[in-house]
Structure formats: C-alpha cells, structure tokens
Short mmCIF file of C-alpha atoms and ligand atoms in Angstrom, two decimals:
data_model
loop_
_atom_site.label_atom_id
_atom_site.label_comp_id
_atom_site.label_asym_id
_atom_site.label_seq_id
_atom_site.Cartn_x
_atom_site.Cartn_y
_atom_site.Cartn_z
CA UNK A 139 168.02 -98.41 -79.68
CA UNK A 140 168.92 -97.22 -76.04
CA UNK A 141 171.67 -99.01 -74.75
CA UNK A 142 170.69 -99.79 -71.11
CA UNK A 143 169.12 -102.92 -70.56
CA UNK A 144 165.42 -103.69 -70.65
CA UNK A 145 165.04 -104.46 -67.38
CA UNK A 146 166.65 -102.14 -64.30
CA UNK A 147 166.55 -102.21 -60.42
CA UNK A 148 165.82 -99.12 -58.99
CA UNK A 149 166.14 -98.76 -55.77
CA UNK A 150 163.73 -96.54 -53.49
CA UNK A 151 165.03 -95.55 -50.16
CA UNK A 152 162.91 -94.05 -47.40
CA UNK A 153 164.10 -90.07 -46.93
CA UNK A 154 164.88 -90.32 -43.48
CA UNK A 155 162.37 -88.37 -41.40
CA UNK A 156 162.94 -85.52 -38.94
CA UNK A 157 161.38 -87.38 -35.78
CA UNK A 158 164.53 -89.62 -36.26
CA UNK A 159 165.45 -90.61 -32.60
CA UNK A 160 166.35 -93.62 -30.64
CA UNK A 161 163.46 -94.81 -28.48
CA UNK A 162 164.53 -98.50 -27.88
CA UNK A 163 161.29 -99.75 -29.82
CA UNK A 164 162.72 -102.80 -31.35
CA UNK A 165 163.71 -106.16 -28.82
CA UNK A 166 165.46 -108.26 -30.69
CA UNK A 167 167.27 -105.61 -32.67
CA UNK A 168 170.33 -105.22 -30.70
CA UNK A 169 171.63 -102.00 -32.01
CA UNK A 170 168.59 -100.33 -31.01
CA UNK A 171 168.48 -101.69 -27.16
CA UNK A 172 171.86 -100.67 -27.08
CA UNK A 173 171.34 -96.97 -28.45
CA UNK A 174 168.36 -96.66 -26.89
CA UNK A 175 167.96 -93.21 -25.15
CA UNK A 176 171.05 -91.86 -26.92
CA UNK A 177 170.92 -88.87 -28.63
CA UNK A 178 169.82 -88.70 -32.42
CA UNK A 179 170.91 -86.44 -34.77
CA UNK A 180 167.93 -86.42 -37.45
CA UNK A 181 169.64 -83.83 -40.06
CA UNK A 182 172.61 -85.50 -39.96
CA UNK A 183 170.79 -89.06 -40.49
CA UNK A 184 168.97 -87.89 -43.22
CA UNK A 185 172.18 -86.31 -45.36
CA UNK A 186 173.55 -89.65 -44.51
CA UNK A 187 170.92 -91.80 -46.13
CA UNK A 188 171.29 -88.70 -49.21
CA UNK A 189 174.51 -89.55 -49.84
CA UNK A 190 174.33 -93.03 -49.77
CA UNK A 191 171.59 -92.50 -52.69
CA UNK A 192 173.68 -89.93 -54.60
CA UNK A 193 176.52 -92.67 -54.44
CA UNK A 194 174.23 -95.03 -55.75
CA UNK A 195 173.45 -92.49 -58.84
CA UNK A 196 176.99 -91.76 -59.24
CA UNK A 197 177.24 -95.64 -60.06
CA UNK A 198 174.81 -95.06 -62.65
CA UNK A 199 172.30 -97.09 -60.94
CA UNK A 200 168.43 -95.85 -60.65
CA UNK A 201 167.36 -94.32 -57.44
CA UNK A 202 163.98 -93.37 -56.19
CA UNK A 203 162.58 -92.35 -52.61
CA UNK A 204 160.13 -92.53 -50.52
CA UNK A 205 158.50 -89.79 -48.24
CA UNK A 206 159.06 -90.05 -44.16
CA UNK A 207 155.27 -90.28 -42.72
CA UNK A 208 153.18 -87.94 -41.05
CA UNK A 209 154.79 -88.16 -37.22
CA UNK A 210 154.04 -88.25 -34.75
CA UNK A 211 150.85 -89.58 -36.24
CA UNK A 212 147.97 -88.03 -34.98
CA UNK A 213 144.94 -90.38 -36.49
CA UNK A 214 146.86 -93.54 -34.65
CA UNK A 215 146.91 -91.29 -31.23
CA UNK A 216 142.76 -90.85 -31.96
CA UNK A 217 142.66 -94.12 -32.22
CA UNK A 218 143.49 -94.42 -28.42
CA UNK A 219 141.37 -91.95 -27.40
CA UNK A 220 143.60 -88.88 -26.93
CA UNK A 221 141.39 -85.91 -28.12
CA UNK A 222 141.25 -82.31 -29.42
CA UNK A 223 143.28 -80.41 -31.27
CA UNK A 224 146.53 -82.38 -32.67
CA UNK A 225 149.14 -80.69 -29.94
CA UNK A 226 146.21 -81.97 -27.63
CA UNK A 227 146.49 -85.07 -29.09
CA UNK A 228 150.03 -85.44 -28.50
CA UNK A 229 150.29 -83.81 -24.92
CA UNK A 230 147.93 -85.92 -23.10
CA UNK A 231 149.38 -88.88 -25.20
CA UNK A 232 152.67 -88.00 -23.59
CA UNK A 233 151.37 -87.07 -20.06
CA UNK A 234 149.52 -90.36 -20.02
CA UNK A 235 151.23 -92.91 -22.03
CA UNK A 236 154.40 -91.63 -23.04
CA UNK A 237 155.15 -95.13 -24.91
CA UNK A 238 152.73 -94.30 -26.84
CA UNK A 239 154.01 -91.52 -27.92
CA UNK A 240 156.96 -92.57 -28.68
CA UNK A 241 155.89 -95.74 -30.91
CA UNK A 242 153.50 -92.56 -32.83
CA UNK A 243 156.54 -90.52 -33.84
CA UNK A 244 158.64 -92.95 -34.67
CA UNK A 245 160.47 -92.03 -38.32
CA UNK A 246 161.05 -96.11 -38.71
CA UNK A 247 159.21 -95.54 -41.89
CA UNK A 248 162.79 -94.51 -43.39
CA UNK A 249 163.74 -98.46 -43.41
CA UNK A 250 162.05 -99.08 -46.79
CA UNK A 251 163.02 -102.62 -47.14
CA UNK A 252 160.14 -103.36 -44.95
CA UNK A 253 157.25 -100.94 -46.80
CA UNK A 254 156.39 -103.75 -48.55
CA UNK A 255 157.37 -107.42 -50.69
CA UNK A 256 157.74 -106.92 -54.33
CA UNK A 257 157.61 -109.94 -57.11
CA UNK A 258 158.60 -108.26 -60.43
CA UNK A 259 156.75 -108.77 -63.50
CA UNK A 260 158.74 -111.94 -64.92
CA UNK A 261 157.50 -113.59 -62.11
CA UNK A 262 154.23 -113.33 -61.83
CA UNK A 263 151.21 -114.88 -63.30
CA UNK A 264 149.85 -111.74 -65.55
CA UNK A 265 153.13 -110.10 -65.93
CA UNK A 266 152.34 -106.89 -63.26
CA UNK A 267 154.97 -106.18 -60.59
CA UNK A 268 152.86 -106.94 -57.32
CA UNK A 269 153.37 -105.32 -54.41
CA UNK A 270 151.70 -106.11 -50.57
CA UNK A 271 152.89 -103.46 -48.03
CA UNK A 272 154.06 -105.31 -45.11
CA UNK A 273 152.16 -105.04 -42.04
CA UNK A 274 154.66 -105.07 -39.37
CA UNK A 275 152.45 -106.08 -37.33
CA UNK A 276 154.98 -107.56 -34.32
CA UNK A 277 156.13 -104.10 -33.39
CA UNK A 278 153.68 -101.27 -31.79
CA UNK A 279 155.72 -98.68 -33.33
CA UNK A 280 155.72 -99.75 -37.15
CA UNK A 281 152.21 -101.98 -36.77
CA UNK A 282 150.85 -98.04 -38.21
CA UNK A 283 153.06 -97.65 -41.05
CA UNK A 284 151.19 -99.53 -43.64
CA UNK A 285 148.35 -96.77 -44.74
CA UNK A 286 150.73 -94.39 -45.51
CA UNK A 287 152.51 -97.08 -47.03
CA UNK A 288 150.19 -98.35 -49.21
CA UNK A 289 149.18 -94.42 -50.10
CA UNK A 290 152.49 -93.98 -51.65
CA UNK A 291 152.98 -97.32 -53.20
CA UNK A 292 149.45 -96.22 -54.87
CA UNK A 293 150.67 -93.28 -55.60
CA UNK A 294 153.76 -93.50 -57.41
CA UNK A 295 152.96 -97.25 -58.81
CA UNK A 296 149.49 -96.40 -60.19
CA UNK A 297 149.11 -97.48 -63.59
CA UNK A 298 147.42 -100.87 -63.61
CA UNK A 299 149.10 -101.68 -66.62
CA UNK A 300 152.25 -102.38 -65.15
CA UNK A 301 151.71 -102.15 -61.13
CA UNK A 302 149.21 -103.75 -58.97
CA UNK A 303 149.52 -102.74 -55.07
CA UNK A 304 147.71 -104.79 -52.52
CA UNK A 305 146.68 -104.52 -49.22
CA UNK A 306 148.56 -105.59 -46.49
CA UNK A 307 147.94 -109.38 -45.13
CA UNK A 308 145.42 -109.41 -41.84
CA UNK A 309 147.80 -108.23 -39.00
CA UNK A 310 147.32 -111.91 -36.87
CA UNK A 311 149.89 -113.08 -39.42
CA UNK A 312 153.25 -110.94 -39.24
CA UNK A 313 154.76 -109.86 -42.57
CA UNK A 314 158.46 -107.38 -42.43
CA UNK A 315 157.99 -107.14 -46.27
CA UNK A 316 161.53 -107.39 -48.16
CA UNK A 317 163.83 -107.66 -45.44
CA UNK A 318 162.43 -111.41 -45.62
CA UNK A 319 162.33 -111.44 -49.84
CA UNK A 320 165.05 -112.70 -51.47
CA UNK A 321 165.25 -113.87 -55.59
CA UNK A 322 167.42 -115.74 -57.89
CA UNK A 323 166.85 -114.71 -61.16
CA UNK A 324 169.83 -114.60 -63.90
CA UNK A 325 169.68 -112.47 -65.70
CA UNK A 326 166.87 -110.63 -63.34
CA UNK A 327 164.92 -109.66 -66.36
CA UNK A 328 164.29 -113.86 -66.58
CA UNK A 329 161.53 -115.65 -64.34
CA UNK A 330 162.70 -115.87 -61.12
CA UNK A 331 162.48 -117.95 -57.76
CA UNK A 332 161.36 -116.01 -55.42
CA UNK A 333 162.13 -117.11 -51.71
CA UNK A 334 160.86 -115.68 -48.62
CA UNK A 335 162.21 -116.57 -45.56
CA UNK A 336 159.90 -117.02 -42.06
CA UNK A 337 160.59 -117.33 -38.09
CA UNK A 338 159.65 -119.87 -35.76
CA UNK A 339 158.14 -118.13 -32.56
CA UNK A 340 159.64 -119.67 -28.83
CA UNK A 341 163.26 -118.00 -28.95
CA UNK A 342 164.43 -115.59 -26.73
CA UNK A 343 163.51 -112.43 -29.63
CA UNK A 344 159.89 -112.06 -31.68
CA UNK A 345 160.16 -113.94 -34.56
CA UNK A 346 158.46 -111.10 -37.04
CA UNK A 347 157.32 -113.58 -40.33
CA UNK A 348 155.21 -115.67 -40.43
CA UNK A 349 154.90 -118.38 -43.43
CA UNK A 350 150.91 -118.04 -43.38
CA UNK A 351 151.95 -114.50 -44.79
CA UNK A 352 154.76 -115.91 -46.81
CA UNK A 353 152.11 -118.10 -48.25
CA UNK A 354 149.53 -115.23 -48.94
CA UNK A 355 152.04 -113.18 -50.74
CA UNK A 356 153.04 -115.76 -53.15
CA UNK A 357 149.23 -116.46 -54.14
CA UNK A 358 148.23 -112.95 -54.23
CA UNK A 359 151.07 -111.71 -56.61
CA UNK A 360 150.67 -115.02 -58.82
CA UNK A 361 154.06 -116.08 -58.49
CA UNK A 362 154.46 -119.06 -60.36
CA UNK A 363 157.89 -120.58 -58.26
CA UNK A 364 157.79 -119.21 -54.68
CA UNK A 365 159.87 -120.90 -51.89
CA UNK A 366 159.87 -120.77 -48.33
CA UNK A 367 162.68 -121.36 -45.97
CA UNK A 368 162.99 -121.17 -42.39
CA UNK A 369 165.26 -118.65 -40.96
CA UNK A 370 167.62 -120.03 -38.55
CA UNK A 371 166.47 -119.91 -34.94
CA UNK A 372 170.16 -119.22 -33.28
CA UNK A 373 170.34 -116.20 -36.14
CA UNK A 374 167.37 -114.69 -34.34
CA UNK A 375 167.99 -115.41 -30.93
CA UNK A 376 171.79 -113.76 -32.18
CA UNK A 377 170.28 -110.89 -33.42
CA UNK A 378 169.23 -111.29 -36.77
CA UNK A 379 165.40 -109.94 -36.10
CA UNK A 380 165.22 -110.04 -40.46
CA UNK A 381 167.03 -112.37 -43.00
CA UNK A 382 168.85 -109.34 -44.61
CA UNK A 383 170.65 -108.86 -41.64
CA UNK A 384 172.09 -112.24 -42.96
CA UNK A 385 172.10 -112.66 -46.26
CA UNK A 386 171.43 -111.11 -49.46
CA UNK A 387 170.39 -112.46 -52.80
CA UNK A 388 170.84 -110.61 -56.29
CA UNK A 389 170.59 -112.21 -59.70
CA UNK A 390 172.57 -115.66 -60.00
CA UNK A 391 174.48 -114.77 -56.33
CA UNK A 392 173.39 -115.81 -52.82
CA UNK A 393 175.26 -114.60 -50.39
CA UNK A 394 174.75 -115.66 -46.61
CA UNK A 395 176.10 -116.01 -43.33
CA UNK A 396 176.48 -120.03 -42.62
CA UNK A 397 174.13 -120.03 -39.70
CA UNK A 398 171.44 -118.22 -41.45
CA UNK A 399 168.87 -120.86 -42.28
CA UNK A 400 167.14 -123.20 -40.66
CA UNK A 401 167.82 -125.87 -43.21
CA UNK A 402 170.95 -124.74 -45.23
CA UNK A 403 171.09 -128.04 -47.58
CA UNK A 404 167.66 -128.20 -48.79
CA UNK A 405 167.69 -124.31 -49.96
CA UNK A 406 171.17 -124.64 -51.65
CA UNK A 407 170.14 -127.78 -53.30
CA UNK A 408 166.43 -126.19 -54.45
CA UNK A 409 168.24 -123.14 -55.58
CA UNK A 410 170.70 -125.22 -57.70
CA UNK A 411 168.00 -127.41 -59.24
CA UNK A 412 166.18 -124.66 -60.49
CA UNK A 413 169.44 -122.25 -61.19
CA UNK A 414 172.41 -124.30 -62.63
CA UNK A 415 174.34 -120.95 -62.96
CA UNK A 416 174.07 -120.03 -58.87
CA UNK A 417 177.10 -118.92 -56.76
CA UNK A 418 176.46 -119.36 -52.93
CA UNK A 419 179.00 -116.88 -51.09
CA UNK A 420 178.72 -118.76 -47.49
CA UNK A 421 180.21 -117.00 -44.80
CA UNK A 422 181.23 -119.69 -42.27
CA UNK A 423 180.66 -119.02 -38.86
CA UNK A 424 184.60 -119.53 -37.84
CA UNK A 425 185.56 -116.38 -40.47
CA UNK A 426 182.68 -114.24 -39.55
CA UNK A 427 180.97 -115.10 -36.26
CA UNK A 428 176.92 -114.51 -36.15
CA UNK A 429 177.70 -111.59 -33.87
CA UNK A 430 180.30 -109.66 -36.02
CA UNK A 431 178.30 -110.39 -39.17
CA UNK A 432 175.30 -108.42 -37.05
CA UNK A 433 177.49 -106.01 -35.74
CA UNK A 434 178.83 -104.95 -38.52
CA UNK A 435 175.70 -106.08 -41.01
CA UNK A 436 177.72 -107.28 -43.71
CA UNK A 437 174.80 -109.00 -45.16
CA UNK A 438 172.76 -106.13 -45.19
CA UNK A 439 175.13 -104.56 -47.86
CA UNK A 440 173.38 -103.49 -50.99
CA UNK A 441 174.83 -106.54 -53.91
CA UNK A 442 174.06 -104.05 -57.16
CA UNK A 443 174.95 -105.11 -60.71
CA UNK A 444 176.61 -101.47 -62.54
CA UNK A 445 175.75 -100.33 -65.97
CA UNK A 446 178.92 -101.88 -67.12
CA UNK A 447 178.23 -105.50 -65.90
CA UNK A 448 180.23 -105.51 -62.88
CA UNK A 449 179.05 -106.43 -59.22
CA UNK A 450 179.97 -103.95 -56.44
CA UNK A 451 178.34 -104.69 -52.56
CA UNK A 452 177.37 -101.19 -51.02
CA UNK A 453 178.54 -102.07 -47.36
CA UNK A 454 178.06 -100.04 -44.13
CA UNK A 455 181.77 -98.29 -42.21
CA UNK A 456 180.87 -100.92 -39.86
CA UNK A 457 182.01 -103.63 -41.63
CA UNK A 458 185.74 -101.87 -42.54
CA UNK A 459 185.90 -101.50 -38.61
CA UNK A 460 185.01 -105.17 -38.09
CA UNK A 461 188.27 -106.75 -38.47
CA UNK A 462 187.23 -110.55 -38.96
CA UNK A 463 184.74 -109.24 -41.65
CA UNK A 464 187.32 -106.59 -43.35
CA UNK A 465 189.64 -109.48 -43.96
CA UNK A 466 186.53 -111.18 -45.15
CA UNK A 467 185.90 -108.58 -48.20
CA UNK A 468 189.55 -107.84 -48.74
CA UNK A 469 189.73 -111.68 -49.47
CA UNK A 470 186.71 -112.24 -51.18
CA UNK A 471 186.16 -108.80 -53.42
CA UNK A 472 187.83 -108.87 -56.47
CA UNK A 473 189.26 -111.99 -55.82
CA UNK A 474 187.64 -114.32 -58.85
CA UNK A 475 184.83 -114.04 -57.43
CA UNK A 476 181.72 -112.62 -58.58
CA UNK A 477 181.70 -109.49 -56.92
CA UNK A 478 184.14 -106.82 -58.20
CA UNK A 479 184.19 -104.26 -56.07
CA UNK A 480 183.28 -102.54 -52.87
CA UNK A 481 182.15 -98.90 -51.68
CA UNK A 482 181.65 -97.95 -47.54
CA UNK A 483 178.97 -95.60 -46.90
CA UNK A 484 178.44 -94.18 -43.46
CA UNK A 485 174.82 -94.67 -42.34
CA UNK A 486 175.83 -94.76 -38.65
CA UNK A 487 173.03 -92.49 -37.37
CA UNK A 488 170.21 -95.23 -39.08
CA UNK A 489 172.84 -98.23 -38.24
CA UNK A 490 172.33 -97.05 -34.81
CA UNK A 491 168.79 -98.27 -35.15
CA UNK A 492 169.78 -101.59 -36.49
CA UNK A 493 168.91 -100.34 -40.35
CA UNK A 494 171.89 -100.84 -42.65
CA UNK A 495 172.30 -100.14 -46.33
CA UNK A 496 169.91 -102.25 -47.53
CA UNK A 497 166.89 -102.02 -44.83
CA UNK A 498 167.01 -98.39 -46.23
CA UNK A 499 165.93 -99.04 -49.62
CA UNK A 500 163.06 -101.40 -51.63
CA UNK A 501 164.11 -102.83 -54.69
CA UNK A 502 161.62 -102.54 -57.49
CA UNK A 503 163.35 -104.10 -61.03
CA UNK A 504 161.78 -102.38 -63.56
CA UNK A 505 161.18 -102.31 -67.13
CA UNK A 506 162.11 -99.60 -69.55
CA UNK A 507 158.11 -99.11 -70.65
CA UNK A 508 157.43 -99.31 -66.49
CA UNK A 509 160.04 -97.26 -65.58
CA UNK A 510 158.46 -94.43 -67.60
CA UNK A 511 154.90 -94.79 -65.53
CA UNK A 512 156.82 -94.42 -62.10
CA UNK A 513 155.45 -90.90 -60.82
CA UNK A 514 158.26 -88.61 -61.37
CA UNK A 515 158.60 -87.05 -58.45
CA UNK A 516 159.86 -89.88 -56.75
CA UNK A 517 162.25 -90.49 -58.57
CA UNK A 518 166.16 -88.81 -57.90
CA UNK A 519 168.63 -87.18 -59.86
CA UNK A 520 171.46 -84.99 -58.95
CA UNK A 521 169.41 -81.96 -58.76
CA UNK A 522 166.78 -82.85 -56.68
CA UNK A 523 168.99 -84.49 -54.53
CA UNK A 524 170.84 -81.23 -54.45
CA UNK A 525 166.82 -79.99 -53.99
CA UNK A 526 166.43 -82.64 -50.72
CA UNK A 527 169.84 -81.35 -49.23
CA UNK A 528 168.78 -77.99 -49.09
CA UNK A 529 165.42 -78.50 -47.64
CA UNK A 530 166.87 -80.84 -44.90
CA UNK A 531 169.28 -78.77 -43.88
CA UNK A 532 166.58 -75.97 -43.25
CA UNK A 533 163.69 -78.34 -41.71
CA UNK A 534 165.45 -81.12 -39.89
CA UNK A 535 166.14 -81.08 -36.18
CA UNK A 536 170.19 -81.30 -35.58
CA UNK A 537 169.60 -83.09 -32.17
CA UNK A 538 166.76 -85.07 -30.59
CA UNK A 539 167.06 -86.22 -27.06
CA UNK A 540 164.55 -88.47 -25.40
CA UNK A 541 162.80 -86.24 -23.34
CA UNK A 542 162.08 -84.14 -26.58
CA UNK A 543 159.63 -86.63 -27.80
CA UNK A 544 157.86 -84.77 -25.65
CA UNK A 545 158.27 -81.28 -26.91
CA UNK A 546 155.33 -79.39 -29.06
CA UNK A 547 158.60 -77.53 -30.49
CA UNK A 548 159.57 -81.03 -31.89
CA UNK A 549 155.73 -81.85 -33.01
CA UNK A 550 155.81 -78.39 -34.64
CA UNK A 551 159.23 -78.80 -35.94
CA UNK A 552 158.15 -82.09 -37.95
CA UNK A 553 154.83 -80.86 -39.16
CA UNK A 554 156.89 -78.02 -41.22
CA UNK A 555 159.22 -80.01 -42.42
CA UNK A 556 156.61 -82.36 -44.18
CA UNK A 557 154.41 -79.33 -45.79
CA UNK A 558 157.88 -77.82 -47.00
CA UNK A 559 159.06 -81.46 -48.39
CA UNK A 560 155.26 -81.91 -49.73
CA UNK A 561 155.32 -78.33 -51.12
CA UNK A 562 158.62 -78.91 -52.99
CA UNK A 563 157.49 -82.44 -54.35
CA UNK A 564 154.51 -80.33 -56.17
CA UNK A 565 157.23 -78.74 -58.45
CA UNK A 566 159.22 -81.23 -60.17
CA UNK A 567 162.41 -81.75 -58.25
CA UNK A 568 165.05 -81.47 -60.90
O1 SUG K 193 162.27 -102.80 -37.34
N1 SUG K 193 164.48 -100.43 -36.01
C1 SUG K 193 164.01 -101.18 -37.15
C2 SUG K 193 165.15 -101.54 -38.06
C3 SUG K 193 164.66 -102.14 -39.35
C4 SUG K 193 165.77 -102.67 -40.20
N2 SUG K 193 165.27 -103.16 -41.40
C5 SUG K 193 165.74 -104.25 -42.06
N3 SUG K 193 166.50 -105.13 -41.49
N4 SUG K 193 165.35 -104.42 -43.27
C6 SUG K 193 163.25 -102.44 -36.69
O2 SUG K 193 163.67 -103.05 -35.71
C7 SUG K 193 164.21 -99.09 -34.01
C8 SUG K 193 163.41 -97.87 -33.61
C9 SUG K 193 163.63 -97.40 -32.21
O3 SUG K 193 163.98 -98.20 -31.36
O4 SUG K 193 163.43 -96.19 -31.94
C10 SUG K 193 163.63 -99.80 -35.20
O5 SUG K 193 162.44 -99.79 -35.41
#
C-alpha cells in the first residue's frame, strides 16, 4: 500500500517563455497598463516561475509544466497576410502593423490558469477528467493561444481512459479557462461543485466570460452539479479582469475578497446547502480594500493542501509589502483557522503582467492510476528542474525592451531557445 492519497493535485505551470516582455496588451489588467513599455527581463522571469515550482516540490506537492509557444507565431502572422520566409513574416508585420506583432510574440501563454477549465473525474458524468482549452477570445494577443494549447493538453493527457480534451468553445462566446473555475469538493477526491464564475459586459474594462461558455463547459464535461455566479461588476471595473484575482477555492475552503461576487448570499448559501463542512474566508472590503487585494493579488495565492494534511497559501512578495493585507495573513494564518501556514515567492517579473501565483499554474487533481498516464516529460522533479535552469540560463534573453519586439536577433533568439527546450524534452528530463 503506498501511503499518499488516491487522489493528488498537480499543478502544471506554464515555463515562462523567452519573448517575455511588457507590451501593454491587456486593458483592464492594471499591472500591465502600468508596466507597459518597461523593460522585461525574460531569464530572470522564467527562473522566477522555476523556483516558485521547485518550492512547490520541496512541499512535496506534484508539479508539472507546460511548454512556452512557438513566438512570435508565424502561422497567426500568415493569417494576416504577411508573406515569405518567417523573418519576412515578422519584418513586414512589424513595418506595417507593429501591434500585430506584438500581440504574435506575446509569451502570455506562461499564465496557465487560463490554457484551459478542468472538471476532475469525480465530477463528471463517465468518470474522465475533461478538459476545454479556453479560447481567450477577448484579447488579440491570447485569442491564438488555444491550438498550441490544445496540442499539448493532447499531448500529455492522451489516454482516453482517463483524459478527454475538447476543443475550445466558438470564439463569439469568451471563455479565460480556470482563472474563472473554482470547486468545493471535501475531500477533493469526493464529487464536487464545480462553480464558474462570468462577467457582465457595459463596465468601464472587457468583461472576458461569458456564461453561454460557462454553460457549454458544464454540458460538455458532464458535470453533474455545475454553478454559475456572476462576478461582481465594481471587482472588474477595480481591476479584477478574472475571479482568481479575487478569490480562490480549494477543497472545503472558499476564500474571497467581500466585493467579489455579484450576488454574495445566494453563492454562500448554495455552497453551504450542498457542503455542510464549508469555511468561507471573506475578506471585507474595510480590512483589505478591492485595490490592495489587486495590488497585491492576495487571492491569487496558490491554497495547497501538503502531504501531511496541513493548508499553506503560496502568496506573491506583493502581498508582505501590502501592509493592510500583511496584517491580514499575520492575523488570519495559523490563527485557528484553516490555513496553517504561508510561503512568499517572488514572481515580480510575471506579477508585472498582472499574473500571480496562481494564473501561472492549471490544477489538474489526479488519480494515482491517472497520474501514471501523464506523459512524463511534463512532469518535474528536482533534476529536470535543475535540467530547465540550465537551459534558461543559456537560451533566454536577460533584457527585452520594446523596440526589440522588433529585432530578428530577438525572433532568432526565441526560435533557439524552443528547438533546445524541445530537443532536451526528447531525453527524459531527470
Ligand atoms: O490575460 N496579462 C494576462 C495576465 C493573465 C493572468 N491570469 C490569471 N488571472 N489567471 C492577461 O491579462 C499582459 C501581456 C502584455 O500586456 O504584454 C497579459 O496578457
């Protein structure tokens, strides 16, 4: 008998790729406006989101990753008309519509919270974990992120005995994937409800869900007790462009900012109905205002169950440097409560972007029997992450300023780095 249990999370994070830059893509993400035309620091964002993974493994948690995409993405230039070779491609991409560019070498692929919505198996209708890459459809710049997507999710989820991955929902109907997924489920390895959580356009930011999507999800994945709530309009038009900028769900816990759903009583009272054991962690607004719980993303902490049965919340630097929410943790950690402990990591270069802790990862619960049919290669231990380090360190631009979106040097630069990463995922990693 193994001693771990039957069911584990394992979390996949997207590698963060080399184009990593800040192009201002995003309205409604504030972080991003703010940083945009700043200089990125790709190598350095990509150890970041390393280290954050090997922290997780040092937990004894499972980790997995994703690959960054092919940028700047040549087929989506094509698509535009932009001909000839691929440094062709790109150059009269740039001289023309430099936008354009910019939105095709984008590396937001690395915020894997949004590759796609998963329902694990205890949810759903023929006991598969479903998955329907998300097609992010409101923003130019991640609207051609779902092929690869779905490639990989075919990829390293491909036995049909456990996995079934489907294709994206038509692109008139936005869908952000798990940054809008949340689930009670205690213990997790028990049918769950599954909630996903929508945006009402008209507000001064896009509101990127839509429930027609919502809706889609739930019947194509079979789940038998799907919800859908209505994210708070003043949480969008504060910022929150997802719902795990303000809250988080894991096992019996919800934890969420006050102000971050439409309708606040109706969830908390579905929720209890159909979970007598639920804790709600609400954040009021006069402890942690909207804007310091976005500023510092708080909610987008990762809320991870250890081998030992203790809860620990993964939480960005940001939030020790946010004094109203500091006091918030040093009150509530520990404290009784039902989480036991904290750990900071420093994602500032992806933070910078508006992706915290938790946009960078995709949480896939998994059975012992699945867990076995995940393709290896994909999946981290110490050595390949020592494997990833190296390879980063050789490949990944230290700096990349706005006008060197531009550069064929940069184009070049990124190409390499994916056949050396694709070459080194051929041997196993560890
Ligand atoms: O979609 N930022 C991402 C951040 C995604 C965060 N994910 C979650 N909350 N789960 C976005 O807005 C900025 C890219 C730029 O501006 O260059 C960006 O796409």
């Amino acid at each position: 008998m193994s001693d771990r249990p039957a069911f584990r999370e394992v979390n996949f994070d997207g590698l963060i790729g080399p184009s990593h830059n800040y192009a201002g893509l995003s309205p409604g993400n504030l972080a991003a406006t703010l940083h945009a035309g700043k200089i990125a620091q790709p190598r350095k964002a990509a150890l970041q989101g390393l280290a954050k993974m090997r922290l997780m493994l040092s937990l004894g948690l499972g980790q997995g990753f994703f690959l960054p995409h092919e940028r700047p993405n040549i087929s989506w230039l094509r698509d535009f008309g932009f001909a000839g070779s691929d440094a062709q491609v790109c150059a009269q991409a740039w001289r023309e519509e430099p936008l354009l560019l910019a939105q095709a070498i984008s590396a937001s692929a690395m915020w894997a919270a949004n590759a796609a919505t998963v329902s694990p198996a205890p949810d759903t209708a023929d006991g598969r974990m479903h998955f329907t890459p998300a097609n992010l459809a409101t923003m130019a710049h991640r609207s051609h992120e779902w092929p690869q997507t779905l490639a990989q999710l075919r990829r390293i989820f491909a036995d049909p005995r456990f996995f079934a991955v489907h294709e994206p929902v038509p692109a008139r109907f936005g869908d952000e994937g798990a940054a809008n997924f949340m689930r009670i489920a205690a213990p997790a390895s028990e049918a769950g409800v599954e909630i996903m959580v929508y945006g009402e356009p008209g507000g001064p930011f896009p509101a990127r869900q839509t429930p027609e999507a919502c809706r889609a999800i739930f019947r194509k994945h079979g789940v038998a007790d799907g919800l859908l709530v209505q994210q708070s309009p003043e949480a969008i038009a504060a910022g929150a462009f997802h719902n795990d900028v303000v809250a988080v769900a894991h096992e019996n816990i919800l934890l969420a900012h006050e102000q971050a759903f439409a309708d606040k009583a109706a969830l908390y009272a579905d929720l209890t109905a159909r979970c007598p054991d639920l804790v709600i962690l609400e954040v009021p607004a006069r402890e942690v205002s909207l804007a310091d719980a976005i500023a510092s993303y708080l909610f987008n902490s990762q809320l991870v169950t250890l081998p030992d049965g203790r809860r620990a919340l993964i939480v960005p630097a940001e939030c020790m440097e946010t004094p109203a929410v500091k006091a918030w943790i040093d009150r509530t950690v520990g404290a009784n409560g039902p989480i036991d402990a904290v750990h900071v990591v420093d994602v500032r270069e992806s933070m910078h972007n508006g992706g915290g802790p938790a946009c960078l990862r995709l949480r896939v619960l998994l059975s012992q029997e699945a867990e076995r049919a995940v393709h290896p290669a994909h999946m981290l231990d110490e050595r390949g992450a020592d494997r990833l380090e190296a390879l980063i360190a050789e490949h990944w631009p230290e700096r990349i300023a706005p006008a060197d979106l531009g550069s064929p040097d940069l184009w070049g630069h990124c190409a390499a780095a994916r056949r050396a990463l694709i070459a080194l995922l051929e041997k196993p990693l560890s």
